[in-house]
mmCIF file of C-alpha atoms and ligand atoms in Angstrom:
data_model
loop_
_atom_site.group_PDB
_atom_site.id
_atom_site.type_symbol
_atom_site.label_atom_id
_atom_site.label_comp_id
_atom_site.label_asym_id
_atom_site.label_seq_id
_atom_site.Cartn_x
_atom_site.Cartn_y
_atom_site.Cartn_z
ATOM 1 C CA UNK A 1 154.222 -182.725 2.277
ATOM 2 C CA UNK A 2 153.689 -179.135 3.183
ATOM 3 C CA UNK A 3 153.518 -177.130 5.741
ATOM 4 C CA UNK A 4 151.246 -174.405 5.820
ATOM 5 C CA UNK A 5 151.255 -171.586 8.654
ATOM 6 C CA UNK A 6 148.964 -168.223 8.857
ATOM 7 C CA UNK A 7 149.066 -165.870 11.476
ATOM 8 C CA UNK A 8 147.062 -162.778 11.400
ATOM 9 C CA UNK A 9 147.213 -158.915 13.420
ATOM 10 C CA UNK A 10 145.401 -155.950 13.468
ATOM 11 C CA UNK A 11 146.478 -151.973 14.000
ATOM 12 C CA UNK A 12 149.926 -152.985 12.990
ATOM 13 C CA UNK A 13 152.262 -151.568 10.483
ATOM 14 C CA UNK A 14 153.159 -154.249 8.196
ATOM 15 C CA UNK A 15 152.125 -156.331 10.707
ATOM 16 C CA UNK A 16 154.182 -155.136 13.700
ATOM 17 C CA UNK A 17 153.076 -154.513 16.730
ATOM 18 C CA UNK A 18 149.487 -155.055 15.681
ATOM 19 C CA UNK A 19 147.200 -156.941 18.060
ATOM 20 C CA UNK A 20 147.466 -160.992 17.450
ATOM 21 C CA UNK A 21 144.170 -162.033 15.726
ATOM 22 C CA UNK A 22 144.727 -165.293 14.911
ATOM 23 C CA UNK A 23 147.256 -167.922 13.864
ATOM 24 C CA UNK A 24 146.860 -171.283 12.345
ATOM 25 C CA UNK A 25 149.172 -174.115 10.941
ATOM 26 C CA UNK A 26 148.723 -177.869 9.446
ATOM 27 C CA UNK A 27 150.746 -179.977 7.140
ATOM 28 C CA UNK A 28 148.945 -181.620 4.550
ATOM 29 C CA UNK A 29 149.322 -183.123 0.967
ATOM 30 C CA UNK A 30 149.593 -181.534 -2.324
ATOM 31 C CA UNK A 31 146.022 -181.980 -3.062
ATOM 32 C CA UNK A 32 145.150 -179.553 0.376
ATOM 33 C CA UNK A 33 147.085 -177.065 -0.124
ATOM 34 C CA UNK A 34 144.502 -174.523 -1.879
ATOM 35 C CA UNK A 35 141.869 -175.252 0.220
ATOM 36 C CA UNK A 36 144.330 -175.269 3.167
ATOM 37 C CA UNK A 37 145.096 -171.971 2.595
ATOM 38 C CA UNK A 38 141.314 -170.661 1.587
ATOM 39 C CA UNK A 39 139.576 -171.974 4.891
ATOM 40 C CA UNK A 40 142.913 -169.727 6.705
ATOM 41 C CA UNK A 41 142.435 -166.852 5.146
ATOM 42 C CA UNK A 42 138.657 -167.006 6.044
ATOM 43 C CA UNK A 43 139.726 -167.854 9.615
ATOM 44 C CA UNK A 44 141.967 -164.515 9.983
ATOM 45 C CA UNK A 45 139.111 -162.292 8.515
ATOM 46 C CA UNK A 46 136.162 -163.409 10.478
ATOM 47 C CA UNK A 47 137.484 -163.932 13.772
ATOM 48 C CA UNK A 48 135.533 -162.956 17.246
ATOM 49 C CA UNK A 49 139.064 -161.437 18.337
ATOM 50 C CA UNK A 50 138.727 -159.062 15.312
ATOM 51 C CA UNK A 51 139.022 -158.939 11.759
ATOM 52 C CA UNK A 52 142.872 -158.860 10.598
ATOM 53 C CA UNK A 53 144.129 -156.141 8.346
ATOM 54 C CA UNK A 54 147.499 -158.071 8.357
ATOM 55 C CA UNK A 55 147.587 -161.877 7.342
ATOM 56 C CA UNK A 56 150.980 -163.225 6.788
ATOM 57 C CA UNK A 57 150.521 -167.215 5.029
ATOM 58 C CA UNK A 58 153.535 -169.330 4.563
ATOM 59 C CA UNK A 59 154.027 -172.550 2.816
ATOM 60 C CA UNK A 60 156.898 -174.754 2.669
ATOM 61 C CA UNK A 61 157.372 -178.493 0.977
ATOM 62 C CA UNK A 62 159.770 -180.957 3.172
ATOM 63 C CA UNK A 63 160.039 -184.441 2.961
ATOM 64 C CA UNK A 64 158.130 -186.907 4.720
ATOM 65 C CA UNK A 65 160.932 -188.706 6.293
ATOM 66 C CA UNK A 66 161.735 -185.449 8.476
ATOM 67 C CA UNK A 67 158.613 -186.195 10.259
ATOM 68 C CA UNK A 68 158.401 -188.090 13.812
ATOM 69 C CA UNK A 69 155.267 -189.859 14.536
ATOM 70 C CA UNK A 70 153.285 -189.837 18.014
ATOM 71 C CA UNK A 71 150.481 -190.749 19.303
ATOM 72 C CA UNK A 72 147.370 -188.780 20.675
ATOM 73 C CA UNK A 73 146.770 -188.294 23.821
ATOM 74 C CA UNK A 74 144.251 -190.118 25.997
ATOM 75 C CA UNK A 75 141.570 -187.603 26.502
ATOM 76 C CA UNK A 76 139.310 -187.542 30.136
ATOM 77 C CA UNK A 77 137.395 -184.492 31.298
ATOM 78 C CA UNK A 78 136.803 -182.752 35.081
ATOM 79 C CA UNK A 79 133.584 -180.711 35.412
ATOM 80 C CA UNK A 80 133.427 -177.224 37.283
ATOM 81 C CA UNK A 81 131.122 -174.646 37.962
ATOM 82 C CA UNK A 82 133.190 -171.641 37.122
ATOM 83 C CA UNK A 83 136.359 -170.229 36.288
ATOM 84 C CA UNK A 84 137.534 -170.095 39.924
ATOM 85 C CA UNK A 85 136.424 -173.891 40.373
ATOM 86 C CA UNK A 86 138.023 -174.632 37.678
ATOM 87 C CA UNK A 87 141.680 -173.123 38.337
ATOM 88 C CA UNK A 88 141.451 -175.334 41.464
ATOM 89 C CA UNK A 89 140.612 -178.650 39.453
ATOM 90 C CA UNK A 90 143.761 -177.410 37.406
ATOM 91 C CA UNK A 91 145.998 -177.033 40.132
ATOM 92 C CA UNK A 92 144.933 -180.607 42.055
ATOM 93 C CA UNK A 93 145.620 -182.178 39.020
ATOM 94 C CA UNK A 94 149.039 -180.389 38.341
ATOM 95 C CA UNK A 95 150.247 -181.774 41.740
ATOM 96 C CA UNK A 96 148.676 -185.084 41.302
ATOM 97 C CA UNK A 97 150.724 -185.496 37.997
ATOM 98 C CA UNK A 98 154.134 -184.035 40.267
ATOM 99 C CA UNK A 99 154.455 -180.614 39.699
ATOM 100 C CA UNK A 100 155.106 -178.962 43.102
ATOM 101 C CA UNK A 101 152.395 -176.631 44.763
ATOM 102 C CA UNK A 102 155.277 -173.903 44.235
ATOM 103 C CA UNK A 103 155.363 -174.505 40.868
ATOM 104 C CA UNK A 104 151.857 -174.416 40.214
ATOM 105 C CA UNK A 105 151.154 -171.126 41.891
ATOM 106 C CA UNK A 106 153.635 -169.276 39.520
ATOM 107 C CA UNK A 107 151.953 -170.920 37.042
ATOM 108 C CA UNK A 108 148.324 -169.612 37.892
ATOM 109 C CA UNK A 109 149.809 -166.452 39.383
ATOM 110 C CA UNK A 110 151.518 -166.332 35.781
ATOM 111 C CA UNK A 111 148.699 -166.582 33.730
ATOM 112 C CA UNK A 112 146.542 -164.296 35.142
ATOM 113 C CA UNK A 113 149.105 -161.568 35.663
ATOM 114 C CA UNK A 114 148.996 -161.517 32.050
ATOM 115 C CA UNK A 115 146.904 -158.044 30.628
ATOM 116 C CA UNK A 116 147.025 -158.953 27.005
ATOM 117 C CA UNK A 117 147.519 -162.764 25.415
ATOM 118 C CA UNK A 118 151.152 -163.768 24.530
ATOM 119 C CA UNK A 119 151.652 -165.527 20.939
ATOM 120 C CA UNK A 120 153.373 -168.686 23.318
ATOM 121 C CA UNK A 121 154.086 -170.284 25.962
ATOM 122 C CA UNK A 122 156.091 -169.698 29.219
ATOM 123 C CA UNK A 123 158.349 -172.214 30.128
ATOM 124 C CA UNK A 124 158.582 -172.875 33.926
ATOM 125 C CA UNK A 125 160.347 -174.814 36.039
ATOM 126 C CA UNK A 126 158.260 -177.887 37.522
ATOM 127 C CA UNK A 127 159.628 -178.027 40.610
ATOM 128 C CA UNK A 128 160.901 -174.425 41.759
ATOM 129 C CA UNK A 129 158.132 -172.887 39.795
ATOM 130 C CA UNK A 130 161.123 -169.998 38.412
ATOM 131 C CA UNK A 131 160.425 -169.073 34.225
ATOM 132 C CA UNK A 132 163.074 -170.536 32.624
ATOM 133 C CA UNK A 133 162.858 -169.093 29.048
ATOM 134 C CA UNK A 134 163.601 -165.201 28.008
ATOM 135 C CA UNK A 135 160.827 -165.390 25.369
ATOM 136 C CA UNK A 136 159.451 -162.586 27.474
ATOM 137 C CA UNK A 137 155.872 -161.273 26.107
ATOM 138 C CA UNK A 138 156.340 -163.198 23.439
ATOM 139 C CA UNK A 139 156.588 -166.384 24.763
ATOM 140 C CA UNK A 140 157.657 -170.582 23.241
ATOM 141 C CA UNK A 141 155.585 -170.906 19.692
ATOM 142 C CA UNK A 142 155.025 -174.635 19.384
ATOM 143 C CA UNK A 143 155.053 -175.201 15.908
ATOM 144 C CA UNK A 144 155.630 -177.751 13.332
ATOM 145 C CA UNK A 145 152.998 -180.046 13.984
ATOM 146 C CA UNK A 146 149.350 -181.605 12.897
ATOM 147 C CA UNK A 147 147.439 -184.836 12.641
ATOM 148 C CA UNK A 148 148.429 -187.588 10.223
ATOM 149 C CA UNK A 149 145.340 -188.435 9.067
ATOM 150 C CA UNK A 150 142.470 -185.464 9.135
ATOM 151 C CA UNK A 151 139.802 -187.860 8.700
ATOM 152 C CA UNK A 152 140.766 -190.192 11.059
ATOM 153 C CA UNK A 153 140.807 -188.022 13.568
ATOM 154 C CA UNK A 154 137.981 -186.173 13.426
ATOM 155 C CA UNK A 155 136.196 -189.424 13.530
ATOM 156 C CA UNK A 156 137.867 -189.817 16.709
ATOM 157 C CA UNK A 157 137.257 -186.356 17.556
ATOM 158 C CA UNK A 158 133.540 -186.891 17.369
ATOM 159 C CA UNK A 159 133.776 -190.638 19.085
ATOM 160 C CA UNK A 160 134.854 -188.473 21.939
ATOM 161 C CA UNK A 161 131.855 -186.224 21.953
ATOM 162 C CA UNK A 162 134.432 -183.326 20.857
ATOM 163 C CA UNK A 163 133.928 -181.107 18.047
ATOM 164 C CA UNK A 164 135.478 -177.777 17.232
ATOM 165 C CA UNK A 165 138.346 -176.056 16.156
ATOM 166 C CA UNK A 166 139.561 -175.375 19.711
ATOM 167 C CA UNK A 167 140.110 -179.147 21.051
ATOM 168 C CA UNK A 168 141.401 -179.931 17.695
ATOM 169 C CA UNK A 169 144.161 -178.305 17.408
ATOM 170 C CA UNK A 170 144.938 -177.961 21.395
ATOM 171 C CA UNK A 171 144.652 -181.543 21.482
ATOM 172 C CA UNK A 172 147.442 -181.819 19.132
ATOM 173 C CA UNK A 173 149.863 -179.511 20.746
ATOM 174 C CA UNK A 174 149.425 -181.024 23.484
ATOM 175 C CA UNK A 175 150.511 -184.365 22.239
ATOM 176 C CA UNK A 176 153.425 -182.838 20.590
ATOM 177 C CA UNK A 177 154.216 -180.795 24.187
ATOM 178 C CA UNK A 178 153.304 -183.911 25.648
ATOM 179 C CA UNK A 179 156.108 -185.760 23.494
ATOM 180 C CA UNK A 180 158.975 -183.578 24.143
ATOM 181 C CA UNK A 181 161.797 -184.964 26.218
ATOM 182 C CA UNK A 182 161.617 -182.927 29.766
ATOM 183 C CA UNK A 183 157.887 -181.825 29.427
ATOM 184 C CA UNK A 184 155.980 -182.526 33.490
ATOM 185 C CA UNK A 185 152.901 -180.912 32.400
ATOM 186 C CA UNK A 186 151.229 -178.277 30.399
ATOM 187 C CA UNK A 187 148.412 -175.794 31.378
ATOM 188 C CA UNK A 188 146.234 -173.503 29.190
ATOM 189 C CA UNK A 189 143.173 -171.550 28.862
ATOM 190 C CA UNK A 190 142.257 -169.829 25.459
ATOM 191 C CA UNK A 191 142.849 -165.773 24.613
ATOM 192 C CA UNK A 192 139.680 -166.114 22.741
ATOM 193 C CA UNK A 193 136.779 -164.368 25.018
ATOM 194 C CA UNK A 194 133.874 -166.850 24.532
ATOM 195 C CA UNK A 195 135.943 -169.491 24.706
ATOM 196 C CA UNK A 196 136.374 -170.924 28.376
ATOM 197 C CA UNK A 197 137.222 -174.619 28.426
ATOM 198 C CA UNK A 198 141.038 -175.410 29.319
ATOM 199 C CA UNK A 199 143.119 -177.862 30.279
ATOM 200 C CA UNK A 200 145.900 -179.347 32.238
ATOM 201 C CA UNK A 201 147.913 -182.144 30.048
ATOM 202 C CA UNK A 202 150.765 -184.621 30.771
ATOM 203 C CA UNK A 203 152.660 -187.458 29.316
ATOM 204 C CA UNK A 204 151.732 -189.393 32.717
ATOM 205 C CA UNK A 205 147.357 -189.127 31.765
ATOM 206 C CA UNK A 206 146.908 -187.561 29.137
ATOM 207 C CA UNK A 207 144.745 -184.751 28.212
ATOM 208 C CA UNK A 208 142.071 -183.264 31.137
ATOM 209 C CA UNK A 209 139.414 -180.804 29.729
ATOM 210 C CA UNK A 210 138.109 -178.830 32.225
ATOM 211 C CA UNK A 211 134.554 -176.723 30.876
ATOM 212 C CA UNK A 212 135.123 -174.087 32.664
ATOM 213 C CA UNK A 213 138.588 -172.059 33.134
ATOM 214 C CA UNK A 214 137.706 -168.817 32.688
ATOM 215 C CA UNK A 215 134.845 -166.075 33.250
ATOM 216 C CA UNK A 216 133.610 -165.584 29.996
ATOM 217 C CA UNK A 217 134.379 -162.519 27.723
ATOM 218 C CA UNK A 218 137.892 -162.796 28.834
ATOM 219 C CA UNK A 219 140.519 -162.359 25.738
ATOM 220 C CA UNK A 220 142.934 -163.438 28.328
ATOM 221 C CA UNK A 221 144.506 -166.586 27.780
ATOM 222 C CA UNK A 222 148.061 -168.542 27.956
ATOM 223 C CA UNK A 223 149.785 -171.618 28.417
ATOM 224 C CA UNK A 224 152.563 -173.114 30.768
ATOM 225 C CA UNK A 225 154.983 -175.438 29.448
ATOM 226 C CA UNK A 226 156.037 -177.460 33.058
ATOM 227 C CA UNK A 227 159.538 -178.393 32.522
ATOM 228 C CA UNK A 228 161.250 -181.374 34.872
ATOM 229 C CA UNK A 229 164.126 -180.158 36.290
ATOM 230 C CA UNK A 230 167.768 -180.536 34.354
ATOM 231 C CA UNK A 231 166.287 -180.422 30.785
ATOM 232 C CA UNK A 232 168.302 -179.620 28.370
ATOM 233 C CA UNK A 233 166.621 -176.394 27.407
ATOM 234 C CA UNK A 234 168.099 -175.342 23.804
ATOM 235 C CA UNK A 235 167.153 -178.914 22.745
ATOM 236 C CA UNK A 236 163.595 -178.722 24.345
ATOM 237 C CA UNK A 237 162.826 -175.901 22.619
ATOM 238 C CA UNK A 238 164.216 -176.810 19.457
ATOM 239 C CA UNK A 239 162.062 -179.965 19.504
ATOM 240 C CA UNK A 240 158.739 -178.199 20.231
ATOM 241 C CA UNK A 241 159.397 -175.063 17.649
ATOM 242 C CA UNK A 242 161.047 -176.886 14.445
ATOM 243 C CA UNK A 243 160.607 -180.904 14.552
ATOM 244 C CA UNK A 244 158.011 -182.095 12.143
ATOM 245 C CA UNK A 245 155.541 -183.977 14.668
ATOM 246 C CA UNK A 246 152.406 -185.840 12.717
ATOM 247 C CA UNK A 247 150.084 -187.734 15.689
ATOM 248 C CA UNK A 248 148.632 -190.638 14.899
ATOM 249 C CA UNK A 249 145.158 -191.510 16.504
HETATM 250 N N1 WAQ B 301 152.652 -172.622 21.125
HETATM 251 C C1 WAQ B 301 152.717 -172.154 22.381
HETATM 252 N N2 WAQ B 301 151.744 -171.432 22.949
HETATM 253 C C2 WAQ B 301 150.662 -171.160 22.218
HETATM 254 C C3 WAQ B 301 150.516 -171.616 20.889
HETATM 255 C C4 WAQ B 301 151.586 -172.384 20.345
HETATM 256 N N3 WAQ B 301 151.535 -172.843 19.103
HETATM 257 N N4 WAQ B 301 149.315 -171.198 20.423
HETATM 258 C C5 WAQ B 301 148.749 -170.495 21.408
HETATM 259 N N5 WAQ B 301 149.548 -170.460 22.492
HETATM 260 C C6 WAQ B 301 149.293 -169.784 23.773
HETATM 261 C C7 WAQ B 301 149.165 -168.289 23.622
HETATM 262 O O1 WAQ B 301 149.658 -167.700 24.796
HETATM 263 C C8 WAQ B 301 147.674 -168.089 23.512
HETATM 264 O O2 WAQ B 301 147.285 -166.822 24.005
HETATM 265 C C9 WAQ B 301 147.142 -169.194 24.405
HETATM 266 O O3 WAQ B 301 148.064 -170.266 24.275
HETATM 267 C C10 WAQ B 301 145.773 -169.662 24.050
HETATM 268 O O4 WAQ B 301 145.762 -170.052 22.686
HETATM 269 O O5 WAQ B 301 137.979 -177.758 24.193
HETATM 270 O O6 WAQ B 301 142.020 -172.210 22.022
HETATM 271 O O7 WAQ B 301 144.763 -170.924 20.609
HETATM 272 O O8 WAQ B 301 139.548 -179.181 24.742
HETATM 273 O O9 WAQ B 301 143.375 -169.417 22.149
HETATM 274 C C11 WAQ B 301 141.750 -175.288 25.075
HETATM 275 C C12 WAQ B 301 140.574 -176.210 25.282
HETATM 276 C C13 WAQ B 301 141.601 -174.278 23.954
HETATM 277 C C14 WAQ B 301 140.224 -176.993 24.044
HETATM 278 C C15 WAQ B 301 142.871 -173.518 23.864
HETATM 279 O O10 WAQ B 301 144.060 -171.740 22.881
HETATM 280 C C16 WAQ B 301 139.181 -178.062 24.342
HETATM 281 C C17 WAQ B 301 142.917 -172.445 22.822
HETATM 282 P P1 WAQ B 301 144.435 -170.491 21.991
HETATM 283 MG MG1 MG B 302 142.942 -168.183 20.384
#
């Protein structure tokens, strides 16, 4: 199998310091990798955050048996009116699934602090709502995981009334986030600006969109990794950057 990872900048030199365009990754067969890598480069170079003048593509080969299987997440949806509405839906749910009221107003507070979109993901604390990780600006990558079967899932995708690049992939982070030993909950909202669904996720329910989290036009987005108190952090983060996750539908 191979994994295949793109991420993409613009203004940079050499690709430093540039502002983020896009990023992508899957792991797929042999027979995928060329077109794997075509329907990336596309991505980077046509993207409503910008066209990339940097586009960095990696590819690696590792054996199957490295890989853990999963499943994916059950997925149920909460309807709002607008962003505001829906940061409150976000934050009931949060403290419906356990994470303390604390904790979840860092977590908003956190996210829209932010004045430009970090690469990752901030790791807080579910209960005393304190960052736990010194990934600063740039935050956790989550990394190192995709679908088992493509075809499979979009089928299931579509039997869910969900289409689109966006759930796809965020649905399968959130499985593997979902997966990792000492994850409460996660929360997110997209950096890209016409892009305003988010969601809160949990190993406890699963995956809830919610349509609106954002005003639109926003390149603003993030995510919150909730952490349960007394993880072991150097092995949660090892899980969700380098173990080979595949989730089965
Ligand atoms: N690991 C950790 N954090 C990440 C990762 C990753 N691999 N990728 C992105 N992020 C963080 C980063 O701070 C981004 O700015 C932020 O998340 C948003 O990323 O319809 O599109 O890829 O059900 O823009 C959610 C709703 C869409 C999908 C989320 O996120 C649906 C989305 P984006
Ligand atoms: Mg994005």
């Amino acid at each position: 199998m191979f994994s295949i990872k793109m991420r993409s900048s613009k203004g940079g030199i050499n690709g430093l310091n540039g502002k983020h365009i896009s990023g992508a990754e899957r792991i797929v067969g042999s027979d995928e990798v060329e077109s794997t890598v075509l329907s990336m480069l596309r991505r980077a170079r046509s993207h409503e955050r910008g066209q990339a003048d940097f586009i960095n593509i990696k590819i690696t080969e590792f054996g199957e048996d490295s890989a853990v299987r999963i499943p994916l997440l059950p997925v149920y949806e909460k309807h709002s009116g607008s962003a505001d509405e829906g940061r409150k839906i976000a934050a009931e749910e949060l403290i419906r699934i356990g994470v303390s009221e604390k904790a979840v107003k860092s977590g908003l507070a956190a996210l829209e602090q932010l004045s430009d979109s970090m690469r990752g993901a901030m790791l807080l604390d579910a209960q005393s709502g304190q960052r736990l990780d010194n990934f600063g600006e740039r935050g956790i990558r989550c990394s190192n995981m995709d679908v088992a079967d493509a075809n499979a899932y979009i089928q299931r995708m579509s039997s869910l009334g969900l289409s689109g690049i966006h759930a796809r992939e965020a649905l399968v982070l959130a499985s593997k986030v979902a997966s990792a030993n000492g994850t409460a909950a996660e929360l997110c909202w997209s950096d890209d600006p016409n892009y305003v669904t988010g969601y809160v996720a949990s190993p406890q329910f699963g995956y809830c969109r919610i349509n609106i989290m954002k005003e639109m036009g926003d390149p603003v987005g993030g995510r919150i990794f909730f952490v349960k108190p007394n993880t072991d952090l150097p092995s949660y983060i090892d899980y969700l950057q380098n173990q080979i996750v595949l989730v089965k539908v």
